[in-house]
C-alpha cells in the first residue's frame, strides 16, 4: 500500500502539479517580456493549442479529472460507493466544462461534454438495483460513446481541412495585395513599423479579428500567414513581426 501511495503522489499528483507550475511560470515570463508570446506558443503548443488563451492550463484539469476517478475506484470497497463518488466528481467536472468552455473550437467543447456525460451515465448505471436497467443503460451509453468518437474524428478532419483552406486563402490574399505595392517581395520582409503592414494592405491600422484559436497554418513554401499569428494573440498583424526571425538575421 505504501508503494502504491508513493507512486500516486509522485506520478498521479506530481505530474499535474509540475505541468501547472511550468505553464504558469512560462506564461509569466511571456507577460513580463522575457520571452515573446510566439515563443511561448511554439514551446507549449502541444499542451495549450486546443484551449483558449485564458484556459491555457486546462490540460492539467483533465489530468486531475482522470486522477479523481482512479482515487474514487481504489478508495472504496463497495462498487456502489465507487460509482457514486466518481459520478459526483465527474458531475462537478462537467459543470466546470460547461461554465468555462475551455476549448477554442466550439465543437470540441460539445464533444467533451457529451463524452463526459456518457461516462457519468455508465458509472451511474452501477448504482441501479435493476440488472436489466443497468445493462440497457451501459450498452446504450457505450454505443453513444462510440458514435460520438467516430463522429468527432470525421468532423474534426473536415473542420481542420476547412480551417487550413481559409488560412491559405487569407494568406495569399494579403500577399497579392502586398505585391501590388512592392513587386514580388513578400510583405513579411518589408513591414517593419507598426503601420506599414496595414499600409501595404491598403487598410488603416486596426486590431486583428478577435479569435481564441491558436492555429498554425503554412503554405507549401513554409511561409506562415501573418494574419494567422495575429489571430493567435489578438494582436495587430504588424506587431507579430517582432517575434518572427528570418534565416539571414533580419526580422
PDB file of C-alpha atoms in Angstrom:
ATOM      1  CA  UNK A   1       0.000   0.000   0.000  1.00  0.00           C
ATOM      2  CA  UNK A   2       2.841   2.365   0.797  1.00  0.00           C
ATOM      3  CA  UNK A   3       4.372   1.764  -2.638  1.00  0.00           C
ATOM      4  CA  UNK A   4       1.071   2.422  -4.382  1.00  0.00           C
ATOM      5  CA  UNK A   5       0.535   5.571  -2.358  1.00  0.00           C
ATOM      6  CA  UNK A   6       4.027   6.825  -3.170  1.00  0.00           C
ATOM      7  CA  UNK A   7       3.514   6.213  -6.876  1.00  0.00           C
ATOM      8  CA  UNK A   8       0.157   8.006  -6.738  1.00  0.00           C
ATOM      9  CA  UNK A   9       1.685  11.047  -5.079  1.00  0.00           C
ATOM     10  CA  UNK A  10       4.751  11.214  -7.319  1.00  0.00           C
ATOM     11  CA  UNK A  11       3.104  10.469 -10.649  1.00  0.00           C
ATOM     12  CA  UNK A  12      -0.636  10.990 -10.241  1.00  0.00           C
ATOM     13  CA  UNK A  13      -0.405  14.249  -8.313  1.00  0.00           C
ATOM     14  CA  UNK A  14       3.149  15.276  -9.196  1.00  0.00           C
ATOM     15  CA  UNK A  15       2.660  15.396 -12.961  1.00  0.00           C
ATOM     16  CA  UNK A  16      -0.336  17.784 -12.919  1.00  0.00           C
ATOM     17  CA  UNK A  17       1.410  19.982 -10.334  1.00  0.00           C
ATOM     18  CA  UNK A  18       4.577  20.070 -12.423  1.00  0.00           C
ATOM     19  CA  UNK A  19       2.762  20.946 -15.644  1.00  0.00           C
ATOM     20  CA  UNK A  20       0.693  23.630 -13.879  1.00  0.00           C
ATOM     21  CA  UNK A  21       3.835  25.230 -12.414  1.00  0.00           C
ATOM     22  CA  UNK A  22       5.723  25.010 -15.716  1.00  0.00           C
ATOM     23  CA  UNK A  23       2.945  26.653 -17.727  1.00  0.00           C
ATOM     24  CA  UNK A  24       2.297  29.337 -15.119  1.00  0.00           C
ATOM     25  CA  UNK A  25       5.952  30.352 -14.944  1.00  0.00           C
ATOM     26  CA  UNK A  26       6.360  30.313 -18.728  1.00  0.00           C
ATOM     27  CA  UNK A  27       3.261  32.472 -19.164  1.00  0.00           C
ATOM     28  CA  UNK A  28       4.530  34.892 -16.519  1.00  0.00           C
ATOM     29  CA  UNK A  29       7.870  35.222 -18.335  1.00  0.00           C
ATOM     30  CA  UNK A  30       5.987  35.931 -21.545  1.00  0.00           C
ATOM     31  CA  UNK A  31       3.822  38.563 -19.837  1.00  0.00           C
ATOM     32  CA  UNK A  32       6.922  40.229 -18.389  1.00  0.00           C
ATOM     33  CA  UNK A  33       8.554  40.389 -21.821  1.00  0.00           C
ATOM     34  CA  UNK A  34      11.363  37.945 -21.064  1.00  0.00           C
ATOM     35  CA  UNK A  35      10.036  35.760 -23.873  1.00  0.00           C
ATOM     36  CA  UNK A  36       7.586  36.528 -26.656  1.00  0.00           C
ATOM     37  CA  UNK A  37       4.048  35.196 -26.904  1.00  0.00           C
ATOM     38  CA  UNK A  38       5.099  33.471 -30.109  1.00  0.00           C
ATOM     39  CA  UNK A  39       7.918  31.630 -28.335  1.00  0.00           C
ATOM     40  CA  UNK A  40       5.526  30.542 -25.592  1.00  0.00           C
ATOM     41  CA  UNK A  41       3.105  29.177 -28.179  1.00  0.00           C
ATOM     42  CA  UNK A  42       5.795  27.289 -30.103  1.00  0.00           C
ATOM     43  CA  UNK A  43       7.219  25.716 -26.952  1.00  0.00           C
ATOM     44  CA  UNK A  44       3.959  24.695 -25.276  1.00  0.00           C
ATOM     45  CA  UNK A  45       1.504  24.296 -28.155  1.00  0.00           C
ATOM     46  CA  UNK A  46       1.318  20.539 -27.501  1.00  0.00           C
ATOM     47  CA  UNK A  47      -0.324  21.389 -24.154  1.00  0.00           C
ATOM     48  CA  UNK A  48      -2.169  24.633 -24.903  1.00  0.00           C
ATOM     49  CA  UNK A  49      -3.116  24.720 -28.549  1.00  0.00           C
ATOM     50  CA  UNK A  50      -6.604  23.217 -28.152  1.00  0.00           C
ATOM     51  CA  UNK A  51      -7.636  25.694 -25.458  1.00  0.00           C
ATOM     52  CA  UNK A  52      -8.448  29.367 -25.258  1.00  0.00           C
ATOM     53  CA  UNK A  53      -5.686  31.640 -24.073  1.00  0.00           C
ATOM     54  CA  UNK A  54      -7.454  32.236 -20.747  1.00  0.00           C
ATOM     55  CA  UNK A  55      -7.730  28.465 -20.174  1.00  0.00           C
ATOM     56  CA  UNK A  56      -4.220  27.545 -21.333  1.00  0.00           C
ATOM     57  CA  UNK A  57      -3.719  25.293 -18.269  1.00  0.00           C
ATOM     58  CA  UNK A  58      -6.891  23.249 -18.751  1.00  0.00           C
ATOM     59  CA  UNK A  59      -4.879  20.142 -19.685  1.00  0.00           C
ATOM     60  CA  UNK A  60      -3.913  19.996 -16.011  1.00  0.00           C
ATOM     61  CA  UNK A  61      -7.591  19.854 -15.032  1.00  0.00           C
ATOM     62  CA  UNK A  62      -8.056  16.962 -17.468  1.00  0.00           C
ATOM     63  CA  UNK A  63      -5.262  15.111 -15.635  1.00  0.00           C
ATOM     64  CA  UNK A  64      -6.890  15.877 -12.274  1.00  0.00           C
ATOM     65  CA  UNK A  65     -10.233  14.619 -13.585  1.00  0.00           C
ATOM     66  CA  UNK A  66      -8.713  11.265 -14.504  1.00  0.00           C
ATOM     67  CA  UNK A  67      -6.834  11.072 -11.202  1.00  0.00           C
ATOM     68  CA  UNK A  68     -10.013  11.749  -9.226  1.00  0.00           C
ATOM     69  CA  UNK A  69     -11.798   8.799 -10.882  1.00  0.00           C
ATOM     70  CA  UNK A  70      -8.857   6.500 -10.133  1.00  0.00           C
ATOM     71  CA  UNK A  71      -8.800   7.623  -6.491  1.00  0.00           C
ATOM     72  CA  UNK A  72     -12.550   7.014  -6.233  1.00  0.00           C
ATOM     73  CA  UNK A  73     -12.118   3.497  -7.625  1.00  0.00           C
ATOM     74  CA  UNK A  74      -9.353   2.472  -5.216  1.00  0.00           C
ATOM     75  CA  UNK A  75     -10.579   4.234  -2.075  1.00  0.00           C
ATOM     76  CA  UNK A  76     -13.767   2.239  -1.511  1.00  0.00           C
ATOM     77  CA  UNK A  77     -14.611  -1.452  -1.398  1.00  0.00           C
ATOM     78  CA  UNK A  78     -18.259  -1.280  -2.431  1.00  0.00           C
ATOM     79  CA  UNK A  79     -18.908  -0.910  -6.211  1.00  0.00           C
ATOM     80  CA  UNK A  80     -21.905   1.255  -5.335  1.00  0.00           C
ATOM     81  CA  UNK A  81     -19.725   3.637  -3.296  1.00  0.00           C
ATOM     82  CA  UNK A  82     -17.057   3.763  -6.003  1.00  0.00           C
ATOM     83  CA  UNK A  83     -19.594   4.619  -8.686  1.00  0.00           C
ATOM     84  CA  UNK A  84     -21.408   7.190  -6.550  1.00  0.00           C
ATOM     85  CA  UNK A  85     -18.259   9.114  -5.624  1.00  0.00           C
ATOM     86  CA  UNK A  86     -16.967   9.012  -9.214  1.00  0.00           C
ATOM     87  CA  UNK A  87     -20.309  10.283 -10.543  1.00  0.00           C
ATOM     88  CA  UNK A  88     -20.275  13.216  -8.114  1.00  0.00           C
ATOM     89  CA  UNK A  89     -16.715  14.139  -9.116  1.00  0.00           C
ATOM     90  CA  UNK A  90     -17.453  13.911 -12.834  1.00  0.00           C
ATOM     91  CA  UNK A  91     -20.632  15.974 -12.495  1.00  0.00           C
ATOM     92  CA  UNK A  92     -18.510  18.724 -10.931  1.00  0.00           C
ATOM     93  CA  UNK A  93     -16.057  18.427 -13.828  1.00  0.00           C
ATOM     94  CA  UNK A  94     -18.932  18.630 -16.319  1.00  0.00           C
ATOM     95  CA  UNK A  95     -20.306  21.783 -14.671  1.00  0.00           C
ATOM     96  CA  UNK A  96     -16.824  23.328 -14.861  1.00  0.00           C
ATOM     97  CA  UNK A  97     -16.607  22.379 -18.535  1.00  0.00           C
ATOM     98  CA  UNK A  98     -19.990  23.901 -19.352  1.00  0.00           C
ATOM     99  CA  UNK A  99     -19.267  27.090 -17.397  1.00  0.00           C
ATOM    100  CA  UNK A 100     -15.822  27.904 -18.787  1.00  0.00           C
ATOM    101  CA  UNK A 101     -15.879  26.306 -22.288  1.00  0.00           C
ATOM    102  CA  UNK A 102     -12.080  25.926 -22.297  1.00  0.00           C
ATOM    103  CA  UNK A 103     -11.667  24.615 -25.841  1.00  0.00           C
ATOM    104  CA  UNK A 104     -11.014  27.100 -28.605  1.00  0.00           C
ATOM    105  CA  UNK A 105     -13.313  25.272 -31.029  1.00  0.00           C
ATOM    106  CA  UNK A 106     -16.980  25.129 -30.037  1.00  0.00           C
ATOM    107  CA  UNK A 107     -17.386  21.540 -31.216  1.00  0.00           C
ATOM    108  CA  UNK A 108     -14.505  20.377 -29.027  1.00  0.00           C
ATOM    109  CA  UNK A 109     -16.401  21.709 -26.018  1.00  0.00           C
ATOM    110  CA  UNK A 110     -19.524  19.884 -27.173  1.00  0.00           C
ATOM    111  CA  UNK A 111     -17.662  16.620 -27.793  1.00  0.00           C
ATOM    112  CA  UNK A 112     -16.017  16.700 -24.371  1.00  0.00           C
ATOM    113  CA  UNK A 113     -19.342  17.477 -22.697  1.00  0.00           C
ATOM    114  CA  UNK A 114     -21.051  14.554 -24.445  1.00  0.00           C
ATOM    115  CA  UNK A 115     -18.167  12.194 -23.678  1.00  0.00           C
ATOM    116  CA  UNK A 116     -18.143  13.199 -20.025  1.00  0.00           C
ATOM    117  CA  UNK A 117     -21.920  12.802 -19.875  1.00  0.00           C
ATOM    118  CA  UNK A 118     -21.628   9.277 -21.276  1.00  0.00           C
ATOM    119  CA  UNK A 119     -19.035   8.368 -18.638  1.00  0.00           C
ATOM    120  CA  UNK A 120     -21.348   9.686 -15.927  1.00  0.00           C
ATOM    121  CA  UNK A 121     -24.235   7.605 -17.317  1.00  0.00           C
ATOM    122  CA  UNK A 122     -22.121   4.435 -17.348  1.00  0.00           C
ATOM    123  CA  UNK A 123     -20.948   4.936 -13.771  1.00  0.00           C
ATOM    124  CA  UNK A 124     -24.434   5.913 -12.602  1.00  0.00           C
ATOM    125  CA  UNK A 125     -25.808   2.690 -14.060  1.00  0.00           C
ATOM    126  CA  UNK A 126     -23.713   0.790 -11.499  1.00  0.00           C
ATOM    127  CA  UNK A 127     -25.841   2.331  -8.753  1.00  0.00           C
ATOM    128  CA  UNK A 128     -29.064   0.889 -10.173  1.00  0.00           C
ATOM    129  CA  UNK A 129     -30.563  -2.088  -8.369  1.00  0.00           C
ATOM    130  CA  UNK A 130     -32.180  -3.498 -11.507  1.00  0.00           C
ATOM    131  CA  UNK A 131     -29.775  -5.632 -13.504  1.00  0.00           C
ATOM    132  CA  UNK A 132     -31.855  -5.185 -16.649  1.00  0.00           C
ATOM    133  CA  UNK A 133     -31.903  -1.399 -16.355  1.00  0.00           C
ATOM    134  CA  UNK A 134     -28.194  -1.357 -15.608  1.00  0.00           C
ATOM    135  CA  UNK A 135     -27.306  -3.463 -18.655  1.00  0.00           C
ATOM    136  CA  UNK A 136     -29.531  -1.444 -21.005  1.00  0.00           C
ATOM    137  CA  UNK A 137     -28.085   1.867 -19.801  1.00  0.00           C
ATOM    138  CA  UNK A 138     -24.487   0.626 -20.077  1.00  0.00           C
ATOM    139  CA  UNK A 139     -24.987  -0.723 -23.611  1.00  0.00           C
ATOM    140  CA  UNK A 140     -26.760   2.431 -24.751  1.00  0.00           C
ATOM    141  CA  UNK A 141     -24.071   4.669 -23.229  1.00  0.00           C
ATOM    142  CA  UNK A 142     -21.229   2.669 -24.801  1.00  0.00           C
ATOM    143  CA  UNK A 143     -22.933   2.751 -28.209  1.00  0.00           C
ATOM    144  CA  UNK A 144     -23.472   6.504 -27.897  1.00  0.00           C
ATOM    145  CA  UNK A 145     -19.851   6.971 -26.869  1.00  0.00           C
ATOM    146  CA  UNK A 146     -18.680   5.062 -29.945  1.00  0.00           C
ATOM    147  CA  UNK A 147     -20.870   7.169 -32.232  1.00  0.00           C
ATOM    148  CA  UNK A 148     -19.551  10.366 -30.619  1.00  0.00           C
ATOM    149  CA  UNK A 149     -15.927   9.298 -31.047  1.00  0.00           C
ATOM    150  CA  UNK A 150     -16.312   8.340 -34.716  1.00  0.00           C
ATOM    151  CA  UNK A 151     -18.373  11.443 -35.455  1.00  0.00           C
ATOM    152  CA  UNK A 152     -15.835  13.640 -33.702  1.00  0.00           C
ATOM    153  CA  UNK A 153     -12.947  12.251 -35.734  1.00  0.00           C
ATOM    154  CA  UNK A 154     -14.801  12.799 -39.021  1.00  0.00           C
ATOM    155  CA  UNK A 155     -15.996  16.264 -38.051  1.00  0.00           C
ATOM    156  CA  UNK A 156     -12.546  17.306 -36.817  1.00  0.00           C
ATOM    157  CA  UNK A 157     -10.927  16.188 -40.083  1.00  0.00           C
ATOM    158  CA  UNK A 158     -13.408  18.248 -42.089  1.00  0.00           C
ATOM    159  CA  UNK A 159     -13.016  21.248 -39.783  1.00  0.00           C
ATOM    160  CA  UNK A 160      -9.206  21.158 -39.897  1.00  0.00           C
ATOM    161  CA  UNK A 161      -9.224  20.956 -43.680  1.00  0.00           C
ATOM    162  CA  UNK A 162     -11.634  23.880 -43.921  1.00  0.00           C
ATOM    163  CA  UNK A 163      -9.625  25.955 -41.434  1.00  0.00           C
ATOM    164  CA  UNK A 164      -6.384  25.333 -43.341  1.00  0.00           C
ATOM    165  CA  UNK A 165      -8.041  26.320 -46.635  1.00  0.00           C
ATOM    166  CA  UNK A 166      -9.359  29.558 -45.113  1.00  0.00           C
ATOM    167  CA  UNK A 167      -5.934  30.384 -43.653  1.00  0.00           C
ATOM    168  CA  UNK A 168      -4.262  29.774 -47.035  1.00  0.00           C
ATOM    169  CA  UNK A 169      -6.825  31.944 -48.805  1.00  0.00           C
ATOM    170  CA  UNK A 170      -6.282  34.750 -46.314  1.00  0.00           C
ATOM    171  CA  UNK A 171      -2.518  34.418 -46.638  1.00  0.00           C
ATOM    172  CA  UNK A 172      -2.459  34.592 -50.428  1.00  0.00           C
ATOM    173  CA  UNK A 173      -4.936  37.484 -50.464  1.00  0.00           C
ATOM    174  CA  UNK A 174      -2.642  39.510 -48.212  1.00  0.00           C
ATOM    175  CA  UNK A 175       0.392  38.503 -50.255  1.00  0.00           C
ATOM    176  CA  UNK A 176      -1.314  39.529 -53.500  1.00  0.00           C
ATOM    177  CA  UNK A 177      -2.151  42.961 -52.115  1.00  0.00           C
ATOM    178  CA  UNK A 178       1.411  43.448 -50.894  1.00  0.00           C
ATOM    179  CA  UNK A 179       2.803  42.555 -54.326  1.00  0.00           C
ATOM    180  CA  UNK A 180       0.891  45.429 -55.835  1.00  0.00           C
ATOM    181  CA  UNK A 181       2.914  47.873 -53.781  1.00  0.00           C
ATOM    182  CA  UNK A 182       6.281  46.093 -53.617  1.00  0.00           C
ATOM    183  CA  UNK A 183       6.636  43.868 -56.631  1.00  0.00           C
ATOM    184  CA  UNK A 184       7.238  40.210 -55.910  1.00  0.00           C
ATOM    185  CA  UNK A 185       8.643  40.685 -52.426  1.00  0.00           C
ATOM    186  CA  UNK A 186       6.704  39.125 -49.607  1.00  0.00           C
ATOM    187  CA  UNK A 187       5.172  41.576 -47.185  1.00  0.00           C
ATOM    188  CA  UNK A 188       6.961  39.982 -44.209  1.00  0.00           C
ATOM    189  CA  UNK A 189      10.284  41.289 -45.466  1.00  0.00           C
ATOM    190  CA  UNK A 190       9.084  44.888 -45.784  1.00  0.00           C
ATOM    191  CA  UNK A 191       6.689  45.543 -42.935  1.00  0.00           C
ATOM    192  CA  UNK A 192       8.952  46.929 -40.221  1.00  0.00           C
ATOM    193  CA  UNK A 193       6.852  49.585 -38.490  1.00  0.00           C
ATOM    194  CA  UNK A 194       3.566  49.483 -36.645  1.00  0.00           C
ATOM    195  CA  UNK A 195       1.542  50.864 -39.540  1.00  0.00           C
ATOM    196  CA  UNK A 196       3.456  49.547 -42.550  1.00  0.00           C
ATOM    197  CA  UNK A 197       1.627  46.240 -42.934  1.00  0.00           C
ATOM    198  CA  UNK A 198      -1.749  47.937 -42.843  1.00  0.00           C
ATOM    199  CA  UNK A 199      -0.499  50.457 -45.386  1.00  0.00           C
ATOM    200  CA  UNK A 200       0.692  47.688 -47.680  1.00  0.00           C
ATOM    201  CA  UNK A 201      -2.691  46.019 -47.432  1.00  0.00           C
ATOM    202  CA  UNK A 202      -4.411  49.298 -48.260  1.00  0.00           C
ATOM    203  CA  UNK A 203      -6.136  49.415 -44.897  1.00  0.00           C
ATOM    204  CA  UNK A 204      -5.973  51.541 -41.801  1.00  0.00           C
ATOM    205  CA  UNK A 205      -4.120  50.000 -38.845  1.00  0.00           C
ATOM    206  CA  UNK A 206      -6.837  48.312 -36.807  1.00  0.00           C
ATOM    207  CA  UNK A 207      -6.901  45.388 -34.453  1.00  0.00           C
ATOM    208  CA  UNK A 208      -6.948  41.938 -35.961  1.00  0.00           C
ATOM    209  CA  UNK A 209     -10.178  39.922 -35.747  1.00  0.00           C
ATOM    210  CA  UNK A 210     -10.547  38.533 -32.263  1.00  0.00           C
ATOM    211  CA  UNK A 211     -10.156  34.777 -32.113  1.00  0.00           C
ATOM    212  CA  UNK A 212      -9.413  32.367 -29.300  1.00  0.00           C
ATOM    213  CA  UNK A 213      -7.932  29.791 -31.645  1.00  0.00           C
ATOM    214  CA  UNK A 214      -4.209  29.125 -31.914  1.00  0.00           C
ATOM    215  CA  UNK A 215      -3.781  27.740 -35.455  1.00  0.00           C
ATOM    216  CA  UNK A 216      -0.512  27.084 -37.222  1.00  0.00           C
ATOM    217  CA  UNK A 217      -1.130  27.144 -40.960  1.00  0.00           C
ATOM    218  CA  UNK A 218       1.677  27.124 -43.519  1.00  0.00           C
ATOM    219  CA  UNK A 219       1.677  27.126 -47.293  1.00  0.00           C
ATOM    220  CA  UNK A 220       3.748  24.802 -49.441  1.00  0.00           C
ATOM    221  CA  UNK A 221       6.791  27.094 -49.227  1.00  0.00           C
ATOM    222  CA  UNK A 222       6.834  27.020 -45.441  1.00  0.00           C
ATOM    223  CA  UNK A 223       5.554  30.596 -45.003  1.00  0.00           C
ATOM    224  CA  UNK A 224       3.256  31.190 -42.079  1.00  0.00           C
ATOM    225  CA  UNK A 225       0.421  33.692 -42.623  1.00  0.00           C
ATOM    226  CA  UNK A 226       0.926  36.823 -40.557  1.00  0.00           C
ATOM    227  CA  UNK A 227      -2.803  37.059 -40.053  1.00  0.00           C
ATOM    228  CA  UNK A 228      -2.725  33.593 -38.515  1.00  0.00           C
ATOM    229  CA  UNK A 229      -0.244  34.726 -35.874  1.00  0.00           C
ATOM    230  CA  UNK A 230      -2.363  37.812 -35.294  1.00  0.00           C
ATOM    231  CA  UNK A 231      -5.438  35.672 -34.677  1.00  0.00           C
ATOM    232  CA  UNK A 232      -3.494  33.597 -32.177  1.00  0.00           C
ATOM    233  CA  UNK A 233      -2.629  36.502 -29.926  1.00  0.00           C
ATOM    234  CA  UNK A 234      -5.323  39.019 -30.909  1.00  0.00           C
ATOM    235  CA  UNK A 235      -2.621  41.485 -31.873  1.00  0.00           C
ATOM    236  CA  UNK A 236      -2.342  43.874 -34.753  1.00  0.00           C
ATOM    237  CA  UNK A 237      -0.752  41.875 -37.593  1.00  0.00           C
ATOM    238  CA  UNK A 238       2.291  44.104 -37.825  1.00  0.00           C
ATOM    239  CA  UNK A 239       3.222  43.682 -34.164  1.00  0.00           C
ATOM    240  CA  UNK A 240       3.768  39.967 -34.723  1.00  0.00           C
ATOM    241  CA  UNK A 241       6.795  40.787 -36.875  1.00  0.00           C
ATOM    242  CA  UNK A 242       8.803  41.441 -33.739  1.00  0.00           C
ATOM    243  CA  UNK A 243       8.603  37.711 -32.977  1.00  0.00           C
ATOM    244  CA  UNK A 244       9.450  36.402 -36.446  1.00  0.00           C
ATOM    245  CA  UNK A 245      13.082  35.939 -37.434  1.00  0.00           C
ATOM    246  CA  UNK A 246      14.492  35.098 -40.875  1.00  0.00           C
ATOM    247  CA  UNK A 247      17.470  32.964 -41.747  1.00  0.00           C
ATOM    248  CA  UNK A 248      19.513  35.976 -42.818  1.00  0.00           C
ATOM    249  CA  UNK A 249      19.178  37.615 -39.406  1.00  0.00           C
ATOM    250  CA  UNK A 250      16.564  40.154 -40.433  1.00  0.00           C
ATOM    251  CA  UNK A 251      13.237  40.361 -38.593  1.00  0.00           C
TER     252      UNK A 251
END
